[in-house]
Every structure is written in structure tokens, then in C-alpha cells.
Amino acid sequence: AAGAFLKGVLRPGSLQDKEGPSVATEFGVLLPNSNGDSRFGASVAGIVSQRWEWGAIHLNGATALTREHHADLFVGAIIEGPSTWTVRPVAEVTYEKEFEKSETVSGLVGLIWQVREDVSFDVGMRHALTNGHPVNEVRAGVTLGFPVLRAGKR
């Protein structure tokens, strides 16, 4: 299930070495599947994060219009190890409701490898129950960070 997303920081906080929680948004398009639905979808999310010396917690909420054009709601929580570690553990629990189709509860455990400040790779094992049926997955991803606007320049 491919997509293209942009993230933006709405309130700099502990993830940006400032006081208090960080607040961000993520939005983008769900791209057509190569072997399934050929339509596009869209998603918008809010993320609240707090970092401490021992690790970080991220709370996520999202709404989407799926490729099948169903409404979708998602909530999740992620806990990860210390940001000073090059490779850190991560765990996630989520709940998702795709109206007229499915309801999913899932958990994931994995690792995040911070290659550079602006490049990271992640891998995880996910177990879910979708409409009461078990689903197991191996997930992998890459995150690339880049500034859209540099401080002091317009």
C-alpha cells in the first residue's frame, strides 16, 4: 500500500530540543495499488510526541479517504528507545476502523536505525486482528528529512 506523504512541525518541542511536546501533521496521497485498486486516496494525521532521556512516546490520530473511497479513522501509540542510540527498539499499538469494510487492532515490535540526522531505516514484525482474523506482516521503511523553509530565509 504505497503513498506519498509530507510531514510538518506545527509546534517545536522536545523532538526539536525545546520544552514540551512536539506537535506535527502528516498529509498525503494513497497511491494506486500495483495489483489491486487503481484509484487514489488521501490521508491527514496529527502527531503529538514527547522525548525523555529513556525514549519517546508518539500519539497519532488520522483520518483518510481510502482507495475504495471509504472513510477511515486511525489512532495509535508508539514507544521507542533513546534517541542517542544508533539502533533503537520500537513498539506500536494501533486501532483502525475502515467504515463499511474492516476493524483492525494491531501491535508491532521492531528497530529503527538512525543512519544520519536526516536518514533512518526501520523494520518490524506486526501482528493484527482484522475483523477477528489474524494477520502477520514484516514491515520496512525509510525516512528522509529535508527542510522546506530554512530558518531566517523566506
Backbone as JSON, one array per atom type, in Angstrom:
{
  "sequence": "AAGAFLKGVLRPGSLQDKEGPSVATEFGVLLPNSNGDSRFGASVAGIVSQRWEWGAIHLNGATALTREHHADLFVGAIIEGPSTWTVRPVAEVTYEKEFEKSETVSGLVGLIWQVREDVSFDVGMRHALTNGHPVNEVRAGVTLGFPVLRAGKR",
  "N": [[0.85, -1.17, 0.0], [1.21, 1.72, -1.17], [2.19, 5.16, -0.7], [2.51, 8.74, -0.74], [3.8, 11.12, 1.35], [3.89, 14.16, 3.27], [5.42, 15.68, 6.06], [5.01, 18.04, 8.66], [6.16, 20.27, 11.16], [4.19, 21.63, 13.6], [4.33, 22.67, 16.15], [7.29, 23.23, 17.64], [8.99, 21.13, 19.89], [10.06, 18.83, 22.38], [11.25, 16.99, 20.59], [12.61, 18.64, 18.93], [14.56, 19.63, 20.51], [13.52, 21.48, 22.35], [11.34, 22.82, 24.93], [8.57, 20.9, 26.21], [5.81, 19.14, 24.52], [6.15, 18.0, 21.11], [4.37, 18.9, 18.21], [2.94, 17.75, 15.28], [1.99, 17.46, 11.79], [0.86, 15.24, 9.25], [0.36, 14.61, 5.89], [-1.04, 13.42, 2.81], [-1.13, 11.52, -0.29], [-2.69, 8.43, -1.07], [-1.41, 6.04, -3.06], [-2.32, 4.35, -6.14], [-2.74, 0.78, -6.02], [-0.44, -1.68, -7.22], [-1.35, -4.19, -7.88], [-4.05, -4.16, -7.46], [-6.64, -2.07, -6.42], [-7.07, 0.71, -8.52], [-7.43, 3.33, -7.9], [-6.92, 6.58, -6.31], [-6.31, 7.69, -2.94], [-6.58, 9.64, 0.12], [-4.97, 11.13, 2.98], [-4.82, 12.55, 6.25], [-3.1, 13.49, 9.17], [-2.5, 13.9, 12.71], [0.1, 14.37, 15.06], [1.42, 13.93, 18.25], [4.22, 14.26, 20.22], [6.59, 13.28, 22.73], [9.78, 13.48, 24.13], [12.11, 11.91, 26.26], [15.04, 11.21, 28.31], [15.17, 8.4, 28.43], [13.68, 7.55, 26.24], [11.01, 7.89, 23.83], [7.56, 8.88, 23.32], [4.93, 8.67, 21.03], [1.86, 9.88, 19.98], [-0.71, 9.22, 17.76], [-3.2, 10.31, 15.46], [-5.47, 9.85, 12.82], [-7.26, 10.51, 9.78], [-8.8, 9.29, 6.84], [-9.49, 8.99, 3.32], [-10.04, 6.15, 1.76], [-8.55, 4.13, -0.89], [-10.67, 2.77, -1.94], [-12.59, 4.55, -1.47], [-13.76, 4.75, 1.08], [-14.51, 6.02, 4.34], [-12.0, 6.38, 6.88], [-10.68, 5.87, 10.1], [-8.02, 6.27, 12.42], [-6.06, 5.49, 15.25], [-3.16, 5.56, 17.3], [-0.29, 4.51, 19.25], [3.14, 4.94, 19.85], [6.13, 3.74, 21.21], [9.51, 4.35, 21.76], [13.04, 3.58, 22.01], [15.99, 5.24, 23.46], [16.98, 8.26, 21.81], [19.64, 8.71, 21.42], [20.82, 6.35, 20.78], [22.16, 4.52, 18.08], [20.87, 2.36, 16.85], [17.66, 1.66, 17.77], [15.1, 0.23, 19.86], [11.58, -0.25, 19.07], [8.07, -0.05, 19.66], [4.62, -0.52, 18.87], [1.14, 0.15, 19.14], [-2.08, -0.08, 17.67], [-5.32, 1.07, 16.52], [-7.75, 0.73, 14.04], [-10.42, 1.77, 12.01], [-12.06, 1.08, 9.19], [-14.68, 2.25, 7.63], [-17.62, 0.49, 6.65], [-16.13, -1.69, 5.94], [-13.78, -2.81, 7.51], [-12.27, -3.59, 10.75], [-9.49, -3.12, 12.73], [-7.1, -4.2, 15.09], [-3.84, -3.85, 16.24], [-0.38, -4.79, 16.9], [3.1, -3.98, 17.0], [6.56, -4.76, 16.91], [9.89, -3.66, 16.66], [12.85, -2.25, 15.07], [14.68, 0.81, 14.77], [16.99, 2.28, 12.7], [19.15, 4.83, 12.87], [20.71, 6.38, 10.5], [21.8, 8.84, 9.66], [21.21, 12.23, 10.76], [19.12, 12.99, 9.12], [18.28, 10.69, 7.83], [16.78, 7.57, 8.16], [16.2, 4.07, 8.73], [13.7, 1.56, 9.1], [12.44, -1.45, 10.56], [10.1, -4.02, 11.21], [8.04, -6.44, 12.97], [4.69, -7.24, 12.65], [1.65, -7.98, 14.23], [-1.75, -8.51, 13.79], [-5.31, -8.25, 14.3], [-7.83, -8.45, 12.12], [-11.08, -7.83, 11.63], [-11.43, -9.97, 13.37], [-9.75, -11.92, 12.32], [-6.45, -13.26, 12.15], [-3.51, -11.47, 11.12], [-0.27, -11.36, 9.92], [2.74, -9.58, 9.46], [5.78, -8.46, 7.93], [7.37, -5.46, 8.16], [8.94, -2.68, 6.54], [10.76, 0.38, 6.19], [11.81, 3.65, 5.05], [12.95, 6.8, 6.1], [13.31, 10.07, 5.05], [14.57, 13.19, 5.74], [14.14, 16.67, 5.16], [14.58, 20.19, 5.03], [11.93, 22.43, 4.24], [11.58, 25.16, 4.36], [14.17, 27.26, 5.29], [15.35, 28.43, 8.43], [15.14, 31.88, 9.05], [15.2, 32.56, 6.36], [13.19, 33.52, 3.6]],
  "CA": [[0.0, 0.0, 0.0], [2.14, 2.84, -1.33], [1.69, 6.51, -0.55], [3.49, 9.83, -0.69], [3.37, 11.96, 2.46], [4.71, 15.24, 3.78], [5.24, 15.97, 7.48], [5.4, 19.39, 9.05], [6.12, 20.55, 12.59], [3.32, 22.75, 13.94], [4.85, 23.22, 17.4], [8.56, 22.63, 18.04], [9.03, 20.71, 21.28], [11.2, 18.02, 22.83], [11.94, 16.37, 19.45], [13.45, 19.69, 18.33], [15.39, 20.11, 21.63], [12.85, 22.58, 23.03], [10.5, 22.36, 26.03], [7.21, 20.47, 25.96], [5.56, 18.18, 23.44], [6.21, 18.38, 19.71], [3.11, 18.65, 17.52], [3.2, 17.74, 13.84], [0.94, 16.96, 10.92], [1.32, 14.47, 8.1], [-0.74, 14.51, 4.93], [-0.57, 12.95, 1.53], [-1.99, 10.72, -1.14], [-2.54, 6.98, -1.15], [-1.21, 5.75, -4.47], [-2.98, 3.12, -6.59], [-2.01, -0.47, -5.82], [0.03, -2.26, -8.47], [-2.1, -5.4, -8.2], [-5.39, -4.05, -6.91], [-7.42, -0.88, -6.72], [-6.31, 1.68, -9.32], [-7.81, 4.7, -7.52], [-6.14, 7.29, -5.31], [-6.95, 8.06, -1.69], [-5.91, 10.76, 0.79], [-4.87, 10.96, 4.42], [-4.28, 13.64, 7.06], [-2.86, 12.99, 10.53], [-1.89, 14.73, 13.73], [1.05, 13.6, 15.87], [1.94, 14.6, 19.44], [5.36, 13.46, 20.67], [7.38, 13.76, 23.86], [11.03, 12.73, 24.28], [12.84, 11.95, 27.51], [16.34, 10.53, 28.16], [14.97, 6.95, 28.26], [13.0, 7.24, 24.99], [9.97, 8.82, 23.38], [6.21, 8.4, 23.05], [4.24, 9.39, 19.95], [0.42, 9.59, 19.87], [-1.12, 9.53, 16.39], [-4.59, 10.22, 15.06], [-5.55, 10.14, 11.39], [-8.47, 10.22, 9.03], [-8.43, 9.09, 5.44], [-10.41, 8.51, 2.31], [-9.28, 5.03, 1.21], [-8.58, 3.94, -2.34], [-12.03, 2.32, -2.27], [-13.39, 5.71, -1.12], [-14.41, 4.6, 2.38], [-13.91, 6.81, 5.42], [-11.12, 5.58, 7.72], [-10.15, 6.52, 11.29], [-6.87, 5.55, 12.95], [-5.37, 6.0, 16.44], [-2.04, 4.7, 17.64], [0.74, 4.97, 20.18], [4.46, 4.36, 19.59], [7.16, 3.99, 22.22], [10.8, 3.98, 21.2], [14.2, 3.72, 22.88], [16.71, 6.52, 23.47], [17.36, 8.82, 20.5], [21.09, 8.72, 21.33], [21.26, 5.06, 20.27], [22.16, 4.42, 16.63], [19.77, 1.44, 16.59], [16.83, 1.68, 18.97], [13.87, -0.57, 19.77], [10.32, 0.47, 18.93], [6.84, -0.85, 19.77], [3.46, 0.27, 18.46], [-0.21, -0.43, 19.2], [-2.98, 0.75, 16.86], [-6.7, 0.7, 16.25], [-8.19, 1.37, 12.81], [-11.77, 1.44, 11.56], [-12.41, 1.47, 7.82], [-16.13, 2.12, 7.63], [-18.21, -0.39, 5.65], [-15.2, -2.73, 5.5], [-12.97, -3.58, 8.46], [-11.82, -3.06, 12.03], [-8.21, -3.78, 12.99], [-6.29, -3.92, 16.27], [-2.54, -4.45, 15.93], [0.83, -4.49, 17.65], [4.32, -4.12, 16.22], [7.85, -4.58, 17.57], [10.9, -3.51, 15.63], [14.06, -1.47, 15.27], [14.93, 1.98, 13.94], [18.42, 2.54, 12.52], [19.36, 6.24, 12.52], [21.94, 6.43, 9.72], [22.22, 10.24, 9.84], [20.11, 13.01, 11.34], [18.02, 13.12, 8.17], [18.03, 9.41, 7.16], [16.63, 6.41, 9.03], [15.54, 2.87, 8.22], [13.0, 0.84, 10.16], [11.95, -2.79, 10.24], [9.31, -4.52, 12.32], [7.1, -7.55, 12.83], [3.38, -6.77, 13.06], [0.57, -8.95, 14.38], [-3.01, -7.78, 13.85], [-6.58, -8.94, 14.14], [-8.72, -7.7, 11.25], [-12.39, -8.49, 11.68], [-11.26, -11.21, 14.11], [-8.82, -12.83, 11.64], [-5.05, -12.86, 12.34], [-2.69, -11.02, 10.0], [1.11, -11.15, 10.32], [3.48, -8.87, 8.41], [7.1, -7.86, 8.13], [7.3, -4.11, 7.58], [10.21, -1.97, 6.43], [10.58, 1.71, 5.65], [12.91, 4.61, 5.08], [12.52, 8.19, 6.33], [14.24, 11.09, 4.59], [14.18, 14.51, 6.22], [14.73, 17.82, 4.49], [13.83, 21.42, 5.34], [11.24, 23.09, 3.14], [11.98, 26.55, 4.54], [15.27, 27.39, 6.26], [15.13, 29.5, 9.42], [15.74, 33.17, 8.68], [15.07, 32.83, 4.92], [11.8, 33.47, 3.1]],
  "C": [[0.9, 1.23, 0.0], [1.43, 4.18, -1.15], [2.83, 7.5, -0.59], [2.99, 10.85, 0.32], [4.38, 13.04, 2.77], [4.39, 15.42, 5.25], [5.68, 17.4, 7.72], [5.25, 19.56, 10.55], [5.26, 21.79, 12.82], [3.78, 23.45, 15.21], [6.16, 22.52, 17.74], [8.54, 22.32, 19.54], [10.25, 19.86, 21.55], [11.93, 17.31, 21.68], [12.85, 17.35, 18.72], [14.33, 20.35, 19.4], [14.84, 21.38, 22.27], [11.99, 21.99, 24.14], [9.13, 21.9, 25.54], [7.06, 19.52, 24.79], [5.74, 18.82, 22.06], [4.87, 18.03, 19.08], [3.38, 18.78, 16.02], [1.95, 17.28, 13.1], [1.6, 16.18, 9.79], [0.13, 14.34, 7.16], [-0.18, 14.02, 3.6], [-1.6, 12.14, 0.78], [-1.66, 9.25, -1.01], [-2.48, 6.65, -2.63], [-1.93, 4.47, -4.88], [-2.11, 1.9, -6.34], [-1.61, -1.06, -7.16], [-0.77, -3.5, -8.86], [-3.53, -5.35, -7.65], [-6.08, -2.79, -7.37], [-6.56, 0.17, -7.43], [-6.67, 3.12, -8.98], [-6.85, 5.27, -6.48], [-6.98, 7.47, -4.06], [-6.19, 9.24, -1.08], [-5.93, 10.54, 2.29], [-4.33, 12.24, 5.05], [-4.21, 13.16, 8.5], [-2.29, 14.08, 11.42], [-1.04, 13.85, 14.63], [1.52, 14.47, 17.03], [3.02, 13.7, 20.01], [6.04, 14.12, 21.85], [8.6, 12.87, 23.99], [11.61, 12.97, 25.67], [14.18, 11.26, 27.28], [16.16, 9.05, 27.84], [14.3, 6.58, 26.94], [11.94, 8.28, 24.66], [8.64, 8.1, 23.21], [5.59, 9.3, 22.0], [2.78, 8.94, 19.95], [-0.06, 10.09, 18.52], [-2.63, 9.41, 16.22], [-4.69, 10.61, 13.59], [-6.95, 9.85, 10.86], [-8.08, 10.13, 7.56], [-9.67, 8.8, 4.6], [-9.63, 7.41, 1.6], [-9.35, 5.0, -0.3], [-9.96, 3.49, -2.81], [-13.07, 3.39, -1.92], [-14.32, 5.46, 0.07], [-13.74, 5.55, 3.36], [-13.11, 5.88, 6.32], [-10.65, 6.44, 8.89], [-9.07, 5.64, 11.9], [-6.38, 6.25, 14.21], [-4.26, 5.02, 16.79], [-1.09, 5.35, 18.63], [2.03, 4.21, 19.87], [5.37, 4.72, 20.76], [8.48, 3.52, 21.63], [11.92, 4.26, 22.19], [14.9, 5.06, 22.72], [17.18, 6.98, 22.09], [18.88, 8.86, 20.33], [21.65, 7.39, 20.82], [21.17, 5.05, 18.75], [21.04, 3.48, 16.15], [18.96, 1.35, 17.86], [15.58, 0.83, 18.77], [12.64, 0.32, 19.65], [9.17, -0.52, 19.08], [5.67, 0.07, 19.46], [2.18, -0.53, 18.69], [-1.14, 0.51, 18.44], [-4.39, 0.18, 16.83], [-7.12, 1.45, 15.0], [-9.58, 0.86, 12.44], [-11.96, 2.0, 10.16], [-13.89, 1.19, 7.67], [-16.61, 1.31, 6.43], [-17.27, -1.51, 5.21], [-14.55, -3.5, 6.63], [-12.67, -2.81, 9.74], [-10.56, -3.84, 12.4], [-7.59, -3.27, 14.28], [-4.95, -4.58, 16.02], [-1.45, -4.01, 16.89], [2.04, -4.76, 16.79], [5.51, -3.98, 17.14], [8.9, -4.52, 16.48], [12.09, -2.7, 16.07], [14.09, -0.29, 14.31], [16.44, 2.2, 13.9], [18.58, 3.96, 12.02], [20.71, 6.35, 11.84], [22.59, 7.8, 9.85], [21.04, 10.97, 10.45], [18.89, 13.02, 10.44], [17.7, 11.82, 7.41], [17.9, 8.31, 8.21], [15.91, 5.29, 8.3], [14.83, 2.21, 9.38], [12.53, -0.5, 9.64], [11.18, -3.29, 11.46], [8.46, -5.72, 11.95], [5.78, -7.06, 13.41], [2.42, -7.94, 13.14], [-0.72, -8.15, 14.56], [-4.18, -8.75, 13.83], [-7.47, -8.01, 13.33], [-10.02, -8.47, 11.13], [-12.29, -9.87, 12.33], [-10.3, -12.21, 13.49], [-7.38, -12.36, 11.82], [-4.36, -12.48, 11.04], [-1.29, -10.79, 10.55], [1.88, -10.55, 9.15], [4.89, -8.57, 8.88], [7.02, -6.52, 7.44], [8.68, -3.49, 7.56], [9.94, -0.61, 5.82], [11.85, 2.54, 5.73], [12.29, 5.99, 5.29], [13.64, 9.12, 5.92], [13.74, 12.43, 5.07], [14.88, 15.61, 5.45], [13.91, 19.05, 4.83], [13.17, 21.98, 4.09], [11.58, 24.58, 3.16], [13.09, 26.58, 5.58], [14.98, 28.57, 7.18], [15.84, 30.77, 8.94], [15.63, 33.5, 7.2], [13.6, 32.72, 4.53], [11.78, 33.49, 1.62]]
}
